[in-house]
Coordinates of C-alpha atoms and ligand atoms in Angstrom, one line a residue:
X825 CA -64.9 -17.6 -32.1
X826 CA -64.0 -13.9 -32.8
X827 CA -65.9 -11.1 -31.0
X828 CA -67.4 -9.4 -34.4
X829 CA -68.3 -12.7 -35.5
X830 CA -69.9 -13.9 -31.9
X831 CA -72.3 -10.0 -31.9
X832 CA -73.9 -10.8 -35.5
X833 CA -74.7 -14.6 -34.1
X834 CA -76.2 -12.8 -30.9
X835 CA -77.8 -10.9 -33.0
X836 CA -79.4 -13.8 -34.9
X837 CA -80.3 -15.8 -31.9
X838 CA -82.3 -13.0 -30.3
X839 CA -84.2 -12.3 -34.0
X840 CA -84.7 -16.2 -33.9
X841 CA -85.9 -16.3 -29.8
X842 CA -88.1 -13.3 -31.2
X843 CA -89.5 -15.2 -33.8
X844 CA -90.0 -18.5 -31.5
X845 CA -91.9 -16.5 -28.7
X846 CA -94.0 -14.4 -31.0
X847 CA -94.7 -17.9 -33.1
X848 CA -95.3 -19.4 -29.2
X849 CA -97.8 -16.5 -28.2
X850 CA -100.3 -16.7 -31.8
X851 CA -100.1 -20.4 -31.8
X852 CA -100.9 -20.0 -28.0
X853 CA -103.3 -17.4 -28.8
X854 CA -105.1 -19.5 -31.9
X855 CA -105.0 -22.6 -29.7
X856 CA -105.8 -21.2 -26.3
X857 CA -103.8 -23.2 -24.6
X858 CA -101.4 -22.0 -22.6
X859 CA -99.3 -24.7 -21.6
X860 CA -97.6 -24.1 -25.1
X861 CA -97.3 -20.3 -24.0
X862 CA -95.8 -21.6 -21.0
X863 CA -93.2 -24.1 -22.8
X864 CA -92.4 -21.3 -25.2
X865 CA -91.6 -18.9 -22.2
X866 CA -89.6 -21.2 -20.5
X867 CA -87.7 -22.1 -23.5
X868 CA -86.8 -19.0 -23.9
X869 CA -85.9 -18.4 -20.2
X870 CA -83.4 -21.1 -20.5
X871 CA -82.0 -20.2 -23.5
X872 CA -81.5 -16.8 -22.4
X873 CA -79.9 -17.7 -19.7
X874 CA -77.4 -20.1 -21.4
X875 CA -76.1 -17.0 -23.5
X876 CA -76.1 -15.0 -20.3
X877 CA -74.0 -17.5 -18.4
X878 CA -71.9 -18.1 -21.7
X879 CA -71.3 -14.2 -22.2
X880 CA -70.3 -13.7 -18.9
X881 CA -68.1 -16.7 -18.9
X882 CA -65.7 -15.9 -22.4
X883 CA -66.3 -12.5 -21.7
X884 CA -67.1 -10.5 -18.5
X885 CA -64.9 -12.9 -16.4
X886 CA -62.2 -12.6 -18.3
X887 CA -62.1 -8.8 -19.0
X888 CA -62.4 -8.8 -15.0
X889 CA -59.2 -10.7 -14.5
X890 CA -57.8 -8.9 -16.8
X891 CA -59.0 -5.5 -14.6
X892 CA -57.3 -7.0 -11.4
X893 CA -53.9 -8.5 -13.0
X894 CA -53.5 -4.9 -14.7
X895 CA -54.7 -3.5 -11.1
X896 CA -51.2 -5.4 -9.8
X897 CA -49.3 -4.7 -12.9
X898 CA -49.8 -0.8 -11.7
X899 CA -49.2 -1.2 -8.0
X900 CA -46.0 -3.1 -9.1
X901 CA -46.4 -6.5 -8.7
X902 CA -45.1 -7.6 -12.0
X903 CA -44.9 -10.8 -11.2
X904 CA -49.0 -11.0 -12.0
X905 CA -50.6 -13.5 -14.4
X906 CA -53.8 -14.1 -16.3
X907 CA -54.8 -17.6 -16.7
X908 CA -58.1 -18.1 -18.4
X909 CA -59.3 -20.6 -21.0
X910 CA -60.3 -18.7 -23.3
X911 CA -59.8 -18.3 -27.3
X912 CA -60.4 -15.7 -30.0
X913 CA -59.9 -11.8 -29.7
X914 CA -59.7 -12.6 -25.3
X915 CA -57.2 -15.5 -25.5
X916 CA -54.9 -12.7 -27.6
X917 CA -56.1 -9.8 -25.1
X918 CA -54.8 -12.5 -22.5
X919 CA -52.1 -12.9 -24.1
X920 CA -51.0 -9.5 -24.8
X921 CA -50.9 -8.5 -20.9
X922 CA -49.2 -11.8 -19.9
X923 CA -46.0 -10.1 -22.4
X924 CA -46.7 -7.1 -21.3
X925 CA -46.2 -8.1 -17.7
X926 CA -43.2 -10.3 -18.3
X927 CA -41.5 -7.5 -20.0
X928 CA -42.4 -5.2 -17.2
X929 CA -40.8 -7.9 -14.8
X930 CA -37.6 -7.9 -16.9
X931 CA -37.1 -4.2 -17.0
X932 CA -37.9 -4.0 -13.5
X933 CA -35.2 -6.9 -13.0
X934 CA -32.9 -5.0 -14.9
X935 CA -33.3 -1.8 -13.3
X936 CA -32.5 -3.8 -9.9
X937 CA -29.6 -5.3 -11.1
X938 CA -28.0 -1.9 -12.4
X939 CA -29.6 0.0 -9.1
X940 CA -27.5 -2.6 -7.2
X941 CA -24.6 -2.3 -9.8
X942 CA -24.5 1.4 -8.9
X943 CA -24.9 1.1 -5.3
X944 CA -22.2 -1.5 -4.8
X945 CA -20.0 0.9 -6.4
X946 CA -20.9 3.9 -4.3
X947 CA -20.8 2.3 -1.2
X948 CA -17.0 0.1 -2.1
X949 CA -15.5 3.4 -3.5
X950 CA -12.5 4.2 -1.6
X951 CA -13.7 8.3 -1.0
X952 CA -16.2 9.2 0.7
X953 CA -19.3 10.6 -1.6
X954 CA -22.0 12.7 -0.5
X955 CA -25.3 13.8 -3.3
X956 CA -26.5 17.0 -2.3
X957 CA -29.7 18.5 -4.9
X958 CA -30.4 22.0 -6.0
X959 CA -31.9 23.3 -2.9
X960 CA -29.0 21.9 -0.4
X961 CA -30.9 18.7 1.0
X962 CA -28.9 15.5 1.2
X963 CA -29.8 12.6 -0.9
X964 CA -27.3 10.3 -0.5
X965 CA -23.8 9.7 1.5
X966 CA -21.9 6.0 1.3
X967 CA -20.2 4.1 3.7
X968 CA -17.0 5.4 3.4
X969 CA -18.1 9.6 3.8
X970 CA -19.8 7.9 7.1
X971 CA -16.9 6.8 8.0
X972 CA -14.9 10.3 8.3
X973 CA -17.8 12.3 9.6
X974 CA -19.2 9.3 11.5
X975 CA -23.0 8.8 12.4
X976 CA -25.1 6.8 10.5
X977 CA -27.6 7.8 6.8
X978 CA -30.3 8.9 8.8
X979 CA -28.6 11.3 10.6
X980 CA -27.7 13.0 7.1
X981 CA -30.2 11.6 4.3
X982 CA -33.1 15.0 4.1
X983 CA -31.2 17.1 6.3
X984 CA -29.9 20.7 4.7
X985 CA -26.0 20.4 4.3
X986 CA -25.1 23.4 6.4
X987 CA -27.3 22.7 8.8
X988 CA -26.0 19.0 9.3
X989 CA -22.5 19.4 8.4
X990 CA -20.1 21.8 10.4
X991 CA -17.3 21.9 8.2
X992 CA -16.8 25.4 7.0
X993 CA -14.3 25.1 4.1
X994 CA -16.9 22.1 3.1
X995 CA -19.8 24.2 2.9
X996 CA -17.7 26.9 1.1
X997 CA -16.5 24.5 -1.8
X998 CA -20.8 23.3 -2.1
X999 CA -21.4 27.0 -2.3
X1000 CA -18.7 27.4 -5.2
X1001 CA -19.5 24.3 -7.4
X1002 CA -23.3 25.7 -7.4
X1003 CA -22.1 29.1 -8.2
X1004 CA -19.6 28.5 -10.5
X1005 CA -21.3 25.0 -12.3
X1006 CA -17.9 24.0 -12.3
X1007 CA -15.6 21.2 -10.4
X1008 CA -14.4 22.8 -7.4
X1009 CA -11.2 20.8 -6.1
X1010 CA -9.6 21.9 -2.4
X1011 CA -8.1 20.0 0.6
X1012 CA -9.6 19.6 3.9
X1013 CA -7.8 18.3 7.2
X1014 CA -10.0 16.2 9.8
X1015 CA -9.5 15.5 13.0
X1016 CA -10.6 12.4 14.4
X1017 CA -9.0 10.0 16.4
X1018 CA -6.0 11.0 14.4
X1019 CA -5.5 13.8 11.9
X1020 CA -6.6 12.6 8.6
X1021 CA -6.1 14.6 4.9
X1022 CA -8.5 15.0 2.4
X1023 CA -9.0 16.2 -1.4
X1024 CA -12.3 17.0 -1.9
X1025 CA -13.8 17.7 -5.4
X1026 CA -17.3 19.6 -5.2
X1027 CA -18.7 18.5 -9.1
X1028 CA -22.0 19.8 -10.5
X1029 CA -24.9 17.6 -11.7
X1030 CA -27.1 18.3 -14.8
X1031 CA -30.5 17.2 -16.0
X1032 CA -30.5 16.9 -19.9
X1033 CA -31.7 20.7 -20.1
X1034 CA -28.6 21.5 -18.8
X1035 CA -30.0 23.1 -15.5
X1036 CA -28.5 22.4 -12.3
X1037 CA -30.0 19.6 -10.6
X1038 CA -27.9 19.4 -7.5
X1039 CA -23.9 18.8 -6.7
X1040 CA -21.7 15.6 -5.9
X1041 CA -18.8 15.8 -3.2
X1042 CA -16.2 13.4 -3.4
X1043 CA -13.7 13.2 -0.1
X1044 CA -10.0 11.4 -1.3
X1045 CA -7.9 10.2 1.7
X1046 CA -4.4 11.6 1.1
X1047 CA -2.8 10.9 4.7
X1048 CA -0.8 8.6 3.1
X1049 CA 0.6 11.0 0.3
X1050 CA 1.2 13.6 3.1
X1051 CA 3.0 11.4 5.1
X1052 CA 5.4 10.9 2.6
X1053 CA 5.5 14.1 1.5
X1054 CA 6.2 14.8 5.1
X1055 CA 9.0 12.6 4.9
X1056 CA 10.5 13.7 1.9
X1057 CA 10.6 17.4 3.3
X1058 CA 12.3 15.4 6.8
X1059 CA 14.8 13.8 4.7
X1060 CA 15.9 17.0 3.0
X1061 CA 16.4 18.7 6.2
X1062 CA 17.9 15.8 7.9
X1063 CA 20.6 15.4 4.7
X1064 CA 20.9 19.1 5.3
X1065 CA 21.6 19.4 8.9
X1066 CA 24.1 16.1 9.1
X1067 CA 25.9 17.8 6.3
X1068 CA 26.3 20.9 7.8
X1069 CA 28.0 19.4 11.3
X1070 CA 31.1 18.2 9.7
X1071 CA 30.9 20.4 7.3
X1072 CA 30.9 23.7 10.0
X1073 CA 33.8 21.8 11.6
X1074 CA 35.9 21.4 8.8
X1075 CA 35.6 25.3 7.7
X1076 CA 36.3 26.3 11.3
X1077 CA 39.4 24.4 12.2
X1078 CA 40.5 24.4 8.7
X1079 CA 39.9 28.3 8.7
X1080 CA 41.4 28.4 12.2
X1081 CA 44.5 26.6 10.4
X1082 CA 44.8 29.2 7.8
X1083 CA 44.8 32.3 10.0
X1084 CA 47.4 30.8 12.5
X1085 CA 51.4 30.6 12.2
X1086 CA 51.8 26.4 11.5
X1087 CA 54.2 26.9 14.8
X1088 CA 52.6 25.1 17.2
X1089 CA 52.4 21.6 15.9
X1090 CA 50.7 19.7 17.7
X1091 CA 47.3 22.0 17.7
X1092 CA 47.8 21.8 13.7
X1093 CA 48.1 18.0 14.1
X1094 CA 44.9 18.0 16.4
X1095 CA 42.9 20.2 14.1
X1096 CA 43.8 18.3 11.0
X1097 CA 43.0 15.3 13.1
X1098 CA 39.3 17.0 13.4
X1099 CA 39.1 17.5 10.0
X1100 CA 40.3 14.2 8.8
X1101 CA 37.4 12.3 11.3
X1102 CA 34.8 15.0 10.0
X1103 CA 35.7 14.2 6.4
X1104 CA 35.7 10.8 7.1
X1105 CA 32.1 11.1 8.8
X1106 CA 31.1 13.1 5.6
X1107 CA 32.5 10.3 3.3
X1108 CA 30.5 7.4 5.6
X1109 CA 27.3 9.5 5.2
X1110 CA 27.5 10.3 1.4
X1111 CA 28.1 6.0 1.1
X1112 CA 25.0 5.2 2.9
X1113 CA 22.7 7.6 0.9
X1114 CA 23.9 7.0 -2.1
X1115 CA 23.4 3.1 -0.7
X1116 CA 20.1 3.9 0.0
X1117 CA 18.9 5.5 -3.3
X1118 CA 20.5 3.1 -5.2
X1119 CA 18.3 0.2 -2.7
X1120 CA 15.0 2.8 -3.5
X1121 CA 15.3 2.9 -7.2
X1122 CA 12.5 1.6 -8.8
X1123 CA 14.3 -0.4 -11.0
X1124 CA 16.8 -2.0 -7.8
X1125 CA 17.6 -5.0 -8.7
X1126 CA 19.4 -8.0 -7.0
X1127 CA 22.5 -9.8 -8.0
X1128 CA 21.7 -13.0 -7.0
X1129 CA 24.6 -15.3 -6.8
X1130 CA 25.1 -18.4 -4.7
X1131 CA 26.7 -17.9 -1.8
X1132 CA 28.4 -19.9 1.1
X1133 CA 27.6 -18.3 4.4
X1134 CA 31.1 -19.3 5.5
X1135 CA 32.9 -17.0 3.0
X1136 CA 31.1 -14.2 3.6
X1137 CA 31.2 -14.5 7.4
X1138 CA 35.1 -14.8 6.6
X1139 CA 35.3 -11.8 4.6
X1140 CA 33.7 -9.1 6.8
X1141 CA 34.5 -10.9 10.4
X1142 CA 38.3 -9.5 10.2
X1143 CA 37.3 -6.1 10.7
X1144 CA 34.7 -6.1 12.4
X1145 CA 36.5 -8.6 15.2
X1146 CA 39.3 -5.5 15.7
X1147 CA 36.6 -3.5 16.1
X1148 CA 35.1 -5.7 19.1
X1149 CA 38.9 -5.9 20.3
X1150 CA 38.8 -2.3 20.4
X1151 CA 35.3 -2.1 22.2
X1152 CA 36.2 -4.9 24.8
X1153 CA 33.5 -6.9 23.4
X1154 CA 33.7 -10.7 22.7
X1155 CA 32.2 -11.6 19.2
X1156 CA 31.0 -15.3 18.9
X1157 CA 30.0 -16.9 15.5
X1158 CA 27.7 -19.9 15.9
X1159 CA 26.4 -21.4 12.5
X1160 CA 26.2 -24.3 10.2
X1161 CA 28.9 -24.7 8.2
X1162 CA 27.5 -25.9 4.8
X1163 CA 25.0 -22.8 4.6
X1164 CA 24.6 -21.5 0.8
X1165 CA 21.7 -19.8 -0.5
X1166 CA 21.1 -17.4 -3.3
X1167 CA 21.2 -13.6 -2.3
X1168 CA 22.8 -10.3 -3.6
X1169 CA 26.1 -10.6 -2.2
X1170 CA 27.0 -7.2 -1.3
X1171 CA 23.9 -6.9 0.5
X1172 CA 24.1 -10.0 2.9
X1173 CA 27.4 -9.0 3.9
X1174 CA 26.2 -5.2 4.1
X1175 CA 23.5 -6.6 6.3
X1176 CA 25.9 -8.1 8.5
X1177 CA 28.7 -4.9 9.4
X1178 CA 25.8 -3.1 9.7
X1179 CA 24.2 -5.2 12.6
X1180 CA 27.4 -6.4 14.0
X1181 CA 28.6 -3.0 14.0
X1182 CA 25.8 -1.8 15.7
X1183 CA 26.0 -4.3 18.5
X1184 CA 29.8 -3.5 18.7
X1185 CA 29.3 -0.1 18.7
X1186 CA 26.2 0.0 20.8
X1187 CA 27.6 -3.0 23.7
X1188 CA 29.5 -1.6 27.2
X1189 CA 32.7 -3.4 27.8
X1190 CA 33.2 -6.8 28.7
X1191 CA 30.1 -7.6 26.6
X1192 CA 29.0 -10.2 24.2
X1193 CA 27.9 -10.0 20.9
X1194 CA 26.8 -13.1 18.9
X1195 CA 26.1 -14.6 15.1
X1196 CA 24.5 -16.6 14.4
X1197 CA 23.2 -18.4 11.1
X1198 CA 21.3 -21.2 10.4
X1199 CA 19.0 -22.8 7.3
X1200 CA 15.4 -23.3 8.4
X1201 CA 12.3 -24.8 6.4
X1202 CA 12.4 -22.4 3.6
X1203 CA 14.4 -20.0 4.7
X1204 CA 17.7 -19.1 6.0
X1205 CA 17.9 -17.4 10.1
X1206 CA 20.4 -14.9 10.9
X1207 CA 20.6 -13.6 14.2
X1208 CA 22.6 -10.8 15.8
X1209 CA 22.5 -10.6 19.7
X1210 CA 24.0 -8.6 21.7
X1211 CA 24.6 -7.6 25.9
X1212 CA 24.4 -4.0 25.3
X1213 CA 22.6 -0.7 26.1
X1214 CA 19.2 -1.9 24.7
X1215 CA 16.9 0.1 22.7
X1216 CA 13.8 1.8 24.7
X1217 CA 9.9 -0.4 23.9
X1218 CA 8.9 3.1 22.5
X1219 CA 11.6 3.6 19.9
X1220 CA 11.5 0.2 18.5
X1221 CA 8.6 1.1 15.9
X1222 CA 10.9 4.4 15.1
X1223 CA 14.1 2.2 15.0
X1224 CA 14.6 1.5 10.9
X1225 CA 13.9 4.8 9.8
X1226 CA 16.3 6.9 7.8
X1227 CA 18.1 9.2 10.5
X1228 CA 16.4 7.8 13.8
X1229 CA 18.8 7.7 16.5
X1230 CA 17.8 6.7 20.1
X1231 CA 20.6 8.7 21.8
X1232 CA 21.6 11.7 18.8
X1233 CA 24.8 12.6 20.9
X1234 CA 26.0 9.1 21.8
X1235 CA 25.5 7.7 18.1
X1236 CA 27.7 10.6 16.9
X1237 CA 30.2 9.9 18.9
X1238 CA 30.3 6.2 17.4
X1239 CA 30.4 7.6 14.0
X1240 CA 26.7 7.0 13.2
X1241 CA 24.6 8.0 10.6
X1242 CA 21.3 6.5 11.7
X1243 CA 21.0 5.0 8.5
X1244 CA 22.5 1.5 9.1
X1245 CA 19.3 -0.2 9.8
X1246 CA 17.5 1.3 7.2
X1247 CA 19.7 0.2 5.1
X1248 CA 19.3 -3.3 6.2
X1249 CA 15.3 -3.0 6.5
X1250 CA 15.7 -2.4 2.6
X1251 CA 18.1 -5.2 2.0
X1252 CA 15.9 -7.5 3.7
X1253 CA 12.9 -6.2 1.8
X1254 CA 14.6 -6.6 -1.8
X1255 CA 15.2 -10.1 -1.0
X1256 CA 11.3 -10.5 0.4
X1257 CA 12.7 -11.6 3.6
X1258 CA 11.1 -10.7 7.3
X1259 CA 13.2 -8.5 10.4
X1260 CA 12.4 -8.4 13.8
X1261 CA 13.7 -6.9 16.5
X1262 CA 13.6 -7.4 20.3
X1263 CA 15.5 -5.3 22.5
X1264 CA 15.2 -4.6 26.8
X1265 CA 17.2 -1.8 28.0
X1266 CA 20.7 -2.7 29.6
X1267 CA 19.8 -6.3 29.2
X1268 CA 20.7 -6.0 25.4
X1269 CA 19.0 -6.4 21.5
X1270 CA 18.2 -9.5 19.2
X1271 CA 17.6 -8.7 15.9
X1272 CA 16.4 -11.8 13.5
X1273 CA 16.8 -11.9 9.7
X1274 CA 14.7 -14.6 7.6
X1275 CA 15.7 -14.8 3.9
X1276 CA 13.5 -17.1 1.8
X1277 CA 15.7 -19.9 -0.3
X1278 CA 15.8 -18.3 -3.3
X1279 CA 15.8 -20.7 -6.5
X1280 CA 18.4 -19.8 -8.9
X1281 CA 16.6 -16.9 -10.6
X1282 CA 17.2 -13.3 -10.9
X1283 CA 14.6 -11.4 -9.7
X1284 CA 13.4 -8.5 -9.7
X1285 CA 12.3 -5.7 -6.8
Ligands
LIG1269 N1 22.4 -3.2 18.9 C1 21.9 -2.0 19.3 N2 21.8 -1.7 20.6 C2 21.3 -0.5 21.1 N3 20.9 0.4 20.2 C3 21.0 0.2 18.9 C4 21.5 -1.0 18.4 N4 21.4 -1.0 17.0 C5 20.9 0.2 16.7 N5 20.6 0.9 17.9 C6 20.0 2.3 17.9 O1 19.4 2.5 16.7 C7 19.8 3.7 16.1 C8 19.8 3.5 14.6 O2 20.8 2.6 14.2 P1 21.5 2.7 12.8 O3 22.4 1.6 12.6 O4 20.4 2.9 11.8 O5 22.2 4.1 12.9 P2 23.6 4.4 13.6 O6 24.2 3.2 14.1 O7 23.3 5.6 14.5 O8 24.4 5.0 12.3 P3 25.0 4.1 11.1 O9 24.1 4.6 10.0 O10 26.4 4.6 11.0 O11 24.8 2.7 11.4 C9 21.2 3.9 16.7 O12 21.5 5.3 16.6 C10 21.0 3.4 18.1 O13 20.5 4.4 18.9
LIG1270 MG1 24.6 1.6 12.8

């Protein structure tokens, strides 16, 4: 039944009640009797109260529930219901604010989902991020900006920026991006436990009238990027100055040669001696850097080829037993013979002057220095031991750099570049194998090689 078709019926019934009392009261008047008055007031009594109870029941009630569930609906609670039987114009009110509160429950949802969307990504971003509004107060900082300046939100979140941060060339850039409106981009260096590098970029945030609502500060780690910056500038210097040894000497006795009569003979011979070991130096270090950038390139690629440990053990152990001959230094070769794996070629036997050489150059007389190769699971173990000077616990970590030489002087004197085992590291590395090194000083070193067993593909870096 519809409300403007129930008032007109109400309407009706109270005419007809009318109409039944006043009929009640002049038949009780005519009759005298009031026992009819009495029946016609009662009647009336209960029919009034039927409609009451009825009114109240399709309509009070319900507008009252529907007072409360929109009383949660605005408190937040969108989960709120009506349920009431009712039908007509209130079964569609009903209706209407059961949509209405499931749509308020999915855009409520939604708005979660995105405000966790948003917040995963703040707090996972790899720079630290700091919201800062109009007037200098904090609003938010993630995990990561906690993580440089330490403490925890609440020591930040409502705090003034320069009263909570004391970072001067930070409260500069905040200063610039509000007085500018523009991105603001400097670097910053913090010292923690360590001395860490940042590029920070102040940006400014607008509402949609374009007025400044407050600024965003976004801290980039770039240790990393100065480290090998760092290094790049090292290596340049380091090239330089073991150029500039030989080449000195070489000007200087050559020079020396020049000015002088060629009559004493044997100083000539000594001098040209110099300069032949000098050049000879020169031409060693030129190999392993151009060795080196060729191992660097981007592009480096392997030649893999199948090889048989034996051959290659035979080709480089000539030399390299002369040299040991030379040194006083047995060398002993212990491996199986039917080793073959696929490797760059050049490389594995690179691998092997190089450590040999090392342990040669680097083992007192009467020492021993051994080989030795074997095929393990998946992969193939070579080992190079040797009785010599040892290399110190604390230059271990140092020991594959380009250039890094325990003892500068004694190295020289062997010839040494300091960029054998980096050489090696990088061999090793191309063909995703492992090196380790153990080493205790005058007892001697053990360096360990594990290729994996390459299947017969070429590769790339
Ligand atoms: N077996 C070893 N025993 C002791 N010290 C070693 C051994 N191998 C390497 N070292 C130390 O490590 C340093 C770096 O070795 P690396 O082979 O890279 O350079 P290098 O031998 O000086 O020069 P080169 O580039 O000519 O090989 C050496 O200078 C030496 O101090
Ligand atoms: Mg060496």
């Amino acid at each position: 039944m519809r409300l403007d078709s129930f008032q007109p019926m109400i309407r009706y019934a109270l005419i007809i009640l009318g109409i039944v009392i006043l009929t009640g009261i002049v038949i009780a008047q005519f009759m005298s009797n009031y026992f009819v008055l009495f029946l016609v007031l009662l009647t009336e009594y209960i029919i009034l109260m039927m409609m009451l109870h009825y009114v109240y029941d399709k309509y009070v009630k319900p507008i009252k529930k529907a007072t409360s569930t929109l009383d949660e609906l605005v408190k937040g609670n969108f989960s709120a219901r009506m349920h009431h039987p009712v039908t007509g114009s209130m079964a569609d009110l009903l209706m209407k604010i059961n949509k209405l509160a499931r749509s308020l429950s999915e855009l409520s949802l939604n708005e979660k989902i995105q405000a966790e969307q948003l917040t995963t990504v703040i707090e996972n971003i790899q720079s630290g991020l700091v919201l800062i509004d109009e007037r200098g107060y904090i609003h938010l900082v993630n995990k990561n900006f906690l993580s440089i300046f330490g403490g925890t939100e609440q020591d930040y979140i409502g705090y003034l920026y320069y009263d909570i941060l004391d970072n001067e060339k930070i409260h500069k850039m905040i200063q610039q991006t509000f007085l500018y409106e523009e991105n603001i981009k400097d670097s910053i260096v913090i010292e923690n436990d360590t001395r860490q590098y940042f590029e920070i970029i102040g940006a400014p945030i607008f509402d949609n009238r374009n007025l400044l609502k407050g600024a965003v500060l976004v801290l980039y780690d770039i240790t990393e990027m100065k480290k090998l910056e760092t290094m790049r500038k090292d290596f340049v210097a380091n090239v330089s100055h073991e150029l500039k040894t030989p080449i000195t000497s070489i000007r200087g006795f050559s020079e020396t040669l020049l000015d002088d009569d060629l009559n004493d003979k044997e100083t000539a011979k000594h001098f040209l001696s110099i300069i032949n070991e000098e050049s000879k130096r020169l031409q060693a270090l030129i190999a392993d850097l151009l060795t080196l950038s060729k191992l660097e390139k981007d592009d480096s690629r392997l030649e893999l080829s199948e090889i048989q440990m034996k051959k290659i053990v035979d080709e480089v152990i000539p030399v390299l037993k002369q040299k040991a001959i030379h040194h006083g230094v047995r060398l002993t070769i212990d491996m199986d013979q039917d080793i073959s794996f696929y490797a760059d070629r050049n490389g594995i036997k690179q691998i092997l002057i190089n450590l040999l050489g090392n342990s040669i150059d680097y083992t007192p007389r009467d020492g021993e220095v051994i080989l030795l190769a074997e095929q393990q699971n998946d992969s193939i173990r070579l080992m190079v031991r040797d009785t010599g000077i040892g290399i110190p616990q604390e230059a271990l970590p140092r020991i594959f750099e380009r250039f890094y030489r325990v003892d500068k002087a004694r190295s020289r004197n062997t010839g040494g570049t300091g960029l054998g085992l980096a050489i090696v590291k990088h061999i090793v590395e191309l063909h995703k194998g492992k090196i380790e090194i153990q080493s205790t000083v005058n007892v001697g070193t053990t360096i360990n090689i594990y290729l994996p067993l390459i299947k017969k593909t070429l590769s790339n870096h």
